[in-house]
PDB file of C-alpha atoms in Angstrom:
ATOM      1  CA  MET B   1    -160.500 111.259-116.017  1.00 46.00           C
ATOM      2  CA  GLU B   2    -159.913 107.421-117.148  1.00 51.00           C
ATOM      3  CA  PRO B   3    -162.340 106.173-119.443  1.00 61.00           C
ATOM      4  CA  PHE B   4    -164.967 103.378-117.672  1.00 53.00           C
ATOM      5  CA  SER B   5    -166.337 100.749-119.839  1.00 54.00           C
ATOM      6  CA  SER B   6    -168.726  97.817-117.877  1.00 50.00           C
ATOM      7  CA  LYS B   7    -167.897  95.460-120.620  1.00 57.00           C
ATOM      8  CA  SER B   8    -164.367  95.683-119.997  1.00 62.00           C
ATOM      9  CA  LEU B   9    -164.974  95.917-116.528  1.00 55.00           C
ATOM     10  CA  ALA B  10    -167.544  92.514-116.818  1.00 60.00           C
ATOM     11  CA  LEU B  11    -165.107  90.292-119.061  1.00 59.00           C
ATOM     12  CA  GLN B  12    -161.772  91.182-116.407  1.00 65.00           C
ATOM     13  CA  ALA B  13    -163.758  89.834-113.650  1.00 64.00           C
ATOM     14  CA  GLU B  14    -164.808  86.451-115.662  1.00 62.00           C
ATOM     15  CA  LYS B  15    -161.341  86.275-116.235  1.00 61.00           C
ATOM     16  CA  LYS B  16    -160.753  86.191-112.678  1.00 64.00           C
ATOM     17  CA  LEU B  17    -163.532  84.223-111.796  1.00 60.00           C
ATOM     18  CA  LEU B  18    -163.281  81.442-114.170  1.00 59.00           C
ATOM     19  CA  SER B  19    -159.636  81.259-113.417  1.00 59.00           C
ATOM     20  CA  LYS B  20    -159.716  80.855-109.542  1.00 58.00           C
ATOM     21  CA  MET B  21    -162.152  78.525-110.192  1.00 55.00           C
ATOM     22  CA  ALA B  22    -160.178  76.323-112.381  1.00 53.00           C
ATOM     23  CA  GLY B  23    -160.905  72.364-112.191  1.00 53.00           C
ATOM     24  CA  ARG B  24    -162.809  69.554-113.501  1.00 50.00           C
ATOM     25  CA  SER B  25    -166.226  71.265-112.553  1.00 54.00           C
ATOM     26  CA  VAL B  26    -165.348  74.824-115.007  1.00 55.00           C
ATOM     27  CA  ALA B  27    -163.451  72.841-117.571  1.00 55.00           C
ATOM     28  CA  HIS B  28    -165.994  70.383-118.388  1.00 55.00           C
ATOM     29  CA  LEU B  29    -168.500  74.192-119.118  1.00 56.00           C
ATOM     30  CA  PHE B  30    -166.256  75.001-121.606  1.00 58.00           C
ATOM     31  CA  ILE B  31    -164.399  71.898-122.848  1.00 68.00           C
ATOM     32  CA  GLU B  32    -166.481  69.276-123.196  1.00 74.00           C
ATOM     33  CA  GLU B  33    -166.505  65.559-122.853  1.00 81.00           C
ATOM     34  CA  THR B  34    -163.820  64.081-125.714  1.00 85.00           C
ATOM     35  CA  SER B  35    -161.211  66.568-124.682  1.00 85.00           C
ATOM     36  CA  SER B  36    -162.011  66.485-120.843  1.00 83.00           C
ATOM     37  CA  GLU B  37    -160.824  62.601-121.320  1.00 87.00           C
ATOM     38  CA  VAL B  38    -157.666  63.579-123.717  1.00 91.00           C
ATOM     39  CA  LEU B  39    -156.587  66.304-120.674  1.00 89.00           C
ATOM     40  CA  ASP B  40    -157.015  63.469-117.914  1.00 89.00           C
ATOM     41  CA  GLU B  41    -154.495  61.126-119.992  1.00 92.00           C
ATOM     42  CA  LEU B  42    -152.694  64.029-120.323  1.00 93.00           C
ATOM     43  CA  TYR B  43    -152.628  64.114-116.798  1.00 93.00           C
ATOM     44  CA  ARG B  44    -151.944  60.632-115.921  1.00 93.00           C
ATOM     45  CA  VAL B  45    -148.846  61.346-118.075  1.00 95.00           C
ATOM     46  CA  SER B  46    -147.213  63.500-116.735  1.00 95.00           C
ATOM     47  CA  LYS B  47    -148.350  62.426-113.405  1.00 95.00           C
ATOM     48  CA  GLU B  48    -146.049  59.247-114.334  1.00 96.00           C
ATOM     49  CA  TYR B  49    -143.400  60.895-116.107  1.00 96.00           C
ATOM     50  CA  THR B  50    -142.617  63.454-113.134  1.00 96.00           C
ATOM     51  CA  ARG B  51    -143.419  60.973-110.712  1.00 96.00           C
ATOM     52  CA  SER B  52    -145.345  64.280-109.038  1.00 95.00           C
ATOM     53  CA  ARG B  53    -148.808  64.577-108.363  1.00 93.00           C
ATOM     54  CA  PRO B  54    -148.650  68.430-107.464  1.00 93.00           C
ATOM     55  CA  GLN B  55    -146.584  69.054-110.716  1.00 95.00           C
ATOM     56  CA  ALA B  56    -149.324  67.466-113.035  1.00 93.00           C
ATOM     57  CA  GLN B  57    -151.699  69.216-111.475  1.00 92.00           C
ATOM     58  CA  ARG B  58    -150.009  72.300-111.829  1.00 93.00           C
ATOM     59  CA  VAL B  59    -150.135  72.006-115.817  1.00 94.00           C
ATOM     60  CA  ILE B  60    -153.385  70.737-116.192  1.00 91.00           C
ATOM     61  CA  LYS B  61    -154.709  73.717-114.389  1.00 89.00           C
ATOM     62  CA  ASP B  62    -153.028  75.830-116.491  1.00 91.00           C
ATOM     63  CA  LEU B  63    -153.995  74.369-119.249  1.00 91.00           C
ATOM     64  CA  ILE B  64    -157.374  74.406-118.000  1.00 86.00           C
ATOM     65  CA  LYS B  65    -156.862  78.257-117.114  1.00 86.00           C
ATOM     66  CA  VAL B  66    -155.368  79.063-120.459  1.00 90.00           C
ATOM     67  CA  ALA B  67    -158.259  77.302-122.547  1.00 87.00           C
ATOM     68  CA  VAL B  68    -161.051  79.036-120.404  1.00 83.00           C
ATOM     69  CA  LYS B  69    -158.939  82.657-120.903  1.00 87.00           C
ATOM     70  CA  VAL B  70    -158.820  81.854-124.650  1.00 91.00           C
ATOM     71  CA  ALA B  71    -162.775  81.161-125.230  1.00 86.00           C
ATOM     72  CA  VAL B  72    -163.852  83.947-123.073  1.00 84.00           C
ATOM     73  CA  LEU B  73    -161.709  86.179-125.187  1.00 88.00           C
ATOM     74  CA  HIS B  74    -162.630  84.650-128.227  1.00 90.00           C
ATOM     75  CA  ARG B  75    -166.156  84.237-126.911  1.00 85.00           C
ATOM     76  CA  SER B  76    -166.663  87.939-126.290  1.00 84.00           C
ATOM     77  CA  GLY B  77    -164.726  89.186-129.484  1.00 88.00           C
ATOM     78  CA  CYS B  78    -162.175  90.700-127.952  1.00 88.00           C
ATOM     79  CA  PHE B  79    -159.797  89.777-131.118  1.00 92.00           C
ATOM     80  CA  GLY B  80    -159.401  91.986-133.778  1.00 92.00           C
ATOM     81  CA  PRO B  81    -158.829  90.469-137.268  1.00 93.00           C
ATOM     82  CA  GLY B  82    -154.776  90.390-137.471  1.00 93.00           C
ATOM     83  CA  GLU B  83    -155.719  88.182-134.067  1.00 94.00           C
ATOM     84  CA  LEU B  84    -158.017  86.565-135.779  1.00 94.00           C
ATOM     85  CA  ALA B  85    -155.720  85.367-138.325  1.00 95.00           C
ATOM     86  CA  LEU B  86    -153.259  84.536-135.817  1.00 95.00           C
ATOM     87  CA  ALA B  87    -155.991  81.771-133.970  1.00 94.00           C
ATOM     88  CA  THR B  88    -156.382  80.454-137.007  1.00 95.00           C
ATOM     89  CA  ARG B  89    -152.800  79.907-137.771  1.00 96.00           C
ATOM     90  CA  PHE B  90    -152.777  78.346-134.018  1.00 96.00           C
ATOM     91  CA  ARG B  91    -155.936  76.081-135.032  1.00 94.00           C
ATOM     92  CA  HIS B  92    -153.866  75.245-137.966  1.00 96.00           C
ATOM     93  CA  LYS B  93    -150.956  74.089-136.144  1.00 96.00           C
ATOM     94  CA  LEU B  94    -152.168  72.397-133.309  1.00 94.00           C
ATOM     95  CA  LYS B  95    -154.158  70.625-135.815  1.00 95.00           C
ATOM     96  CA  GLN B  96    -151.068  69.859-137.330  1.00 96.00           C
ATOM     97  CA  GLY B  97    -149.451  68.812-134.356  1.00 95.00           C
ATOM     98  CA  ALA B  98    -152.284  66.142-133.400  1.00 95.00           C
ATOM     99  CA  MET B  99    -152.762  64.871-136.578  1.00 95.00           C
ATOM    100  CA  THR B 100    -148.613  63.992-136.556  1.00 96.00           C
ATOM    101  CA  ALA B 101    -148.930  62.521-133.077  1.00 94.00           C
ATOM    102  CA  LEU B 102    -151.487  60.478-134.292  1.00 94.00           C
ATOM    103  CA  SER B 103    -149.106  59.447-136.956  1.00 93.00           C
ATOM    104  CA  PHE B 104    -146.726  58.327-134.841  1.00 93.00           C
ATOM    105  CA  GLY B 105    -148.804  56.278-132.523  1.00 88.00           C
ATOM    106  CA  GLU B 106    -149.752  54.873-135.433  1.00 86.00           C
ATOM    107  CA  VAL B 107    -147.102  53.795-137.969  1.00 85.00           C
ATOM    108  CA  ASP B 108    -143.546  52.137-135.850  1.00 79.00           C
ATOM    109  CA  PHE B 109    -140.654  53.599-135.960  1.00 82.00           C
ATOM    110  CA  THR B 110    -141.755  56.934-137.451  1.00 88.00           C
ATOM    111  CA  PHE B 111    -141.419  58.967-134.224  1.00 91.00           C
ATOM    112  CA  GLU B 112    -139.569  62.036-133.753  1.00 94.00           C
ATOM    113  CA  ALA B 113    -139.338  64.016-130.632  1.00 95.00           C
ATOM    114  CA  ALA B 114    -138.024  66.792-132.300  1.00 96.00           C
ATOM    115  CA  VAL B 115    -140.294  67.033-134.913  1.00 96.00           C
ATOM    116  CA  LEU B 116    -143.538  66.921-132.220  1.00 96.00           C
ATOM    117  CA  ALA B 117    -141.414  69.436-129.957  1.00 96.00           C
ATOM    118  CA  GLY B 118    -140.685  71.610-132.656  1.00 96.00           C
ATOM    119  CA  LEU B 119    -144.813  71.860-133.626  1.00 97.00           C
ATOM    120  CA  LEU B 120    -145.321  72.493-129.895  1.00 97.00           C
ATOM    121  CA  ALA B 121    -143.198  75.312-129.747  1.00 97.00           C
ATOM    122  CA  GLU B 122    -145.020  77.468-132.873  1.00 97.00           C
ATOM    123  CA  CYS B 123    -147.785  76.471-131.007  1.00 97.00           C
ATOM    124  CA  ARG B 124    -146.681  78.322-128.067  1.00 97.00           C
ATOM    125  CA  ASP B 125    -145.413  80.869-129.876  1.00 97.00           C
ATOM    126  CA  LEU B 126    -148.345  81.571-132.080  1.00 97.00           C
ATOM    127  CA  LEU B 127    -150.653  81.585-129.317  1.00 97.00           C
ATOM    128  CA  LEU B 128    -148.512  83.791-126.996  1.00 97.00           C
ATOM    129  CA  GLU B 129    -148.768  86.847-130.005  1.00 97.00           C
ATOM    130  CA  LEU B 130    -152.378  86.000-130.447  1.00 96.00           C
ATOM    131  CA  VAL B 131    -152.840  86.808-126.029  1.00 95.00           C
ATOM    132  CA  LYS B 132    -150.416  89.669-125.736  1.00 94.00           C
ATOM    133  CA  GLN B 133    -152.654  92.079-125.339  1.00 92.00           C
ATOM    134  CA  HIS B 134    -155.099  90.458-123.798  1.00 92.00           C
ATOM    135  CA  LEU B 135    -153.709  88.839-120.633  1.00 92.00           C
ATOM    136  CA  THR B 136    -151.372  89.474-117.867  1.00 92.00           C
ATOM    137  CA  PRO B 137    -147.626  88.260-117.966  1.00 95.00           C
ATOM    138  CA  LYS B 138    -149.020  85.298-115.261  1.00 94.00           C
ATOM    139  CA  SER B 139    -151.167  83.784-117.729  1.00 94.00           C
ATOM    140  CA  HIS B 140    -148.060  83.672-120.147  1.00 97.00           C
ATOM    141  CA  GLU B 141    -145.794  82.263-117.804  1.00 97.00           C
ATOM    142  CA  ARG B 142    -148.369  79.360-117.529  1.00 96.00           C
ATOM    143  CA  ILE B 143    -148.965  78.917-121.492  1.00 97.00           C
ATOM    144  CA  ARG B 144    -144.922  78.886-121.447  1.00 97.00           C
ATOM    145  CA  ARG B 145    -145.087  75.910-118.772  1.00 97.00           C
ATOM    146  CA  VAL B 146    -148.016  74.225-120.449  1.00 96.00           C
ATOM    147  CA  PHE B 147    -145.901  73.959-123.901  1.00 97.00           C
ATOM    148  CA  ASP B 148    -142.662  74.026-122.777  1.00 96.00           C
ATOM    149  CA  HIS B 149    -143.626  70.605-120.169  1.00 97.00           C
ATOM    150  CA  TYR B 150    -145.445  69.142-123.228  1.00 96.00           C
ATOM    151  CA  ALA B 151    -142.557  69.912-125.552  1.00 96.00           C
ATOM    152  CA  ASP B 152    -139.916  67.826-122.983  1.00 96.00           C
ATOM    153  CA  PRO B 153    -138.158  65.741-125.039  1.00 96.00           C
ATOM    154  CA  GLY B 154    -137.568  62.713-122.531  1.00 96.00           C
ATOM    155  CA  LEU B 155    -141.415  63.084-121.886  1.00 96.00           C
ATOM    156  CA  LEU B 156    -142.668  62.875-125.747  1.00 96.00           C
ATOM    157  CA  THR B 157    -139.857  60.126-125.922  1.00 95.00           C
ATOM    158  CA  ALA B 158    -141.455  57.932-122.774  1.00 95.00           C
ATOM    159  CA  LEU B 159    -144.763  58.799-124.333  1.00 95.00           C
ATOM    160  CA  TYR B 160    -143.649  56.887-127.620  1.00 94.00           C
ATOM    161  CA  GLY B 161    -141.936  54.090-125.283  1.00 93.00           C
ATOM    162  CA  PRO B 162    -143.795  50.729-124.465  1.00 92.00           C
ATOM    163  CA  ASP B 163    -144.446  51.502-121.037  1.00 93.00           C
ATOM    164  CA  PHE B 164    -146.876  54.615-122.037  1.00 94.00           C
ATOM    165  CA  THR B 165    -148.576  52.540-124.607  1.00 93.00           C
ATOM    166  CA  GLU B 166    -152.278  52.299-122.719  1.00 95.00           C
ATOM    167  CA  HIS B 167    -151.711  56.414-122.150  1.00 94.00           C
ATOM    168  CA  ARG B 168    -150.990  56.618-125.899  1.00 94.00           C
ATOM    169  CA  SER B 169    -153.623  55.107-127.368  1.00 94.00           C
ATOM    170  CA  LYS B 170    -156.575  56.783-125.401  1.00 94.00           C
ATOM    171  CA  ILE B 171    -154.970  60.825-126.300  1.00 94.00           C
ATOM    172  CA  CYS B 172    -154.642  59.177-130.477  1.00 94.00           C
ATOM    173  CA  ASP B 173    -158.321  57.402-129.823  1.00 94.00           C
ATOM    174  CA  GLY B 174    -159.259  61.348-128.157  1.00 93.00           C
ATOM    175  CA  LEU B 175    -157.155  63.022-130.858  1.00 93.00           C
ATOM    176  CA  ARG B 176    -158.494  61.017-134.146  1.00 94.00           C
ATOM    177  CA  LYS B 177    -162.217  61.752-132.374  1.00 94.00           C
ATOM    178  CA  LEU B 178    -161.868  65.601-132.315  1.00 91.00           C
ATOM    179  CA  LEU B 179    -160.470  65.728-135.733  1.00 92.00           C
ATOM    180  CA  ASP B 180    -163.285  63.342-137.160  1.00 92.00           C
ATOM    181  CA  GLU B 181    -165.611  65.936-135.804  1.00 89.00           C
ATOM    182  CA  GLY B 182    -164.100  68.433-136.488  1.00 86.00           C
ATOM    183  CA  LYS B 183    -163.332  70.363-132.822  1.00 83.00           C
ATOM    184  CA  LEU B 184    -159.538  70.431-133.808  1.00 81.00           C
TER     185      LEU B 184
END
């Protein structure tokens, strides 16, 4: 006979329900205003770069789903000590990526797509390791899709080019605010 766990069942239901409702309204429940503004700019960058509204929406929807699921797992205490150490490494690497993105945005002629792409790939790998026992292969694919999309050297080069100055400025402002408030 299989062991029954109402906590496990409730967690599965919560993850499933929230993944079905991923969008701006659910994002505001789990993601505060500044992060939401950064996500909106990332959507606009993706939409302009890919020239595909559905593709840009899919990437942001996947990002929100993953963020919500990881938040639910963390809030529910599902991560063990080793996984919490991985979560700390992930957060540190994400913060390093944000600071690097800010530096590239503020200091002319310093941008290197390979550096930022490498940091995003490291974040992706840490997050995949963190959630490998907790999320489905479909969620793992969402993580890969999101990080690989934003680590695309073509997209990064466009973001740091003259056509995306306004978007880059808004993203950098949001990242700076998140770093100053200790939310990233």
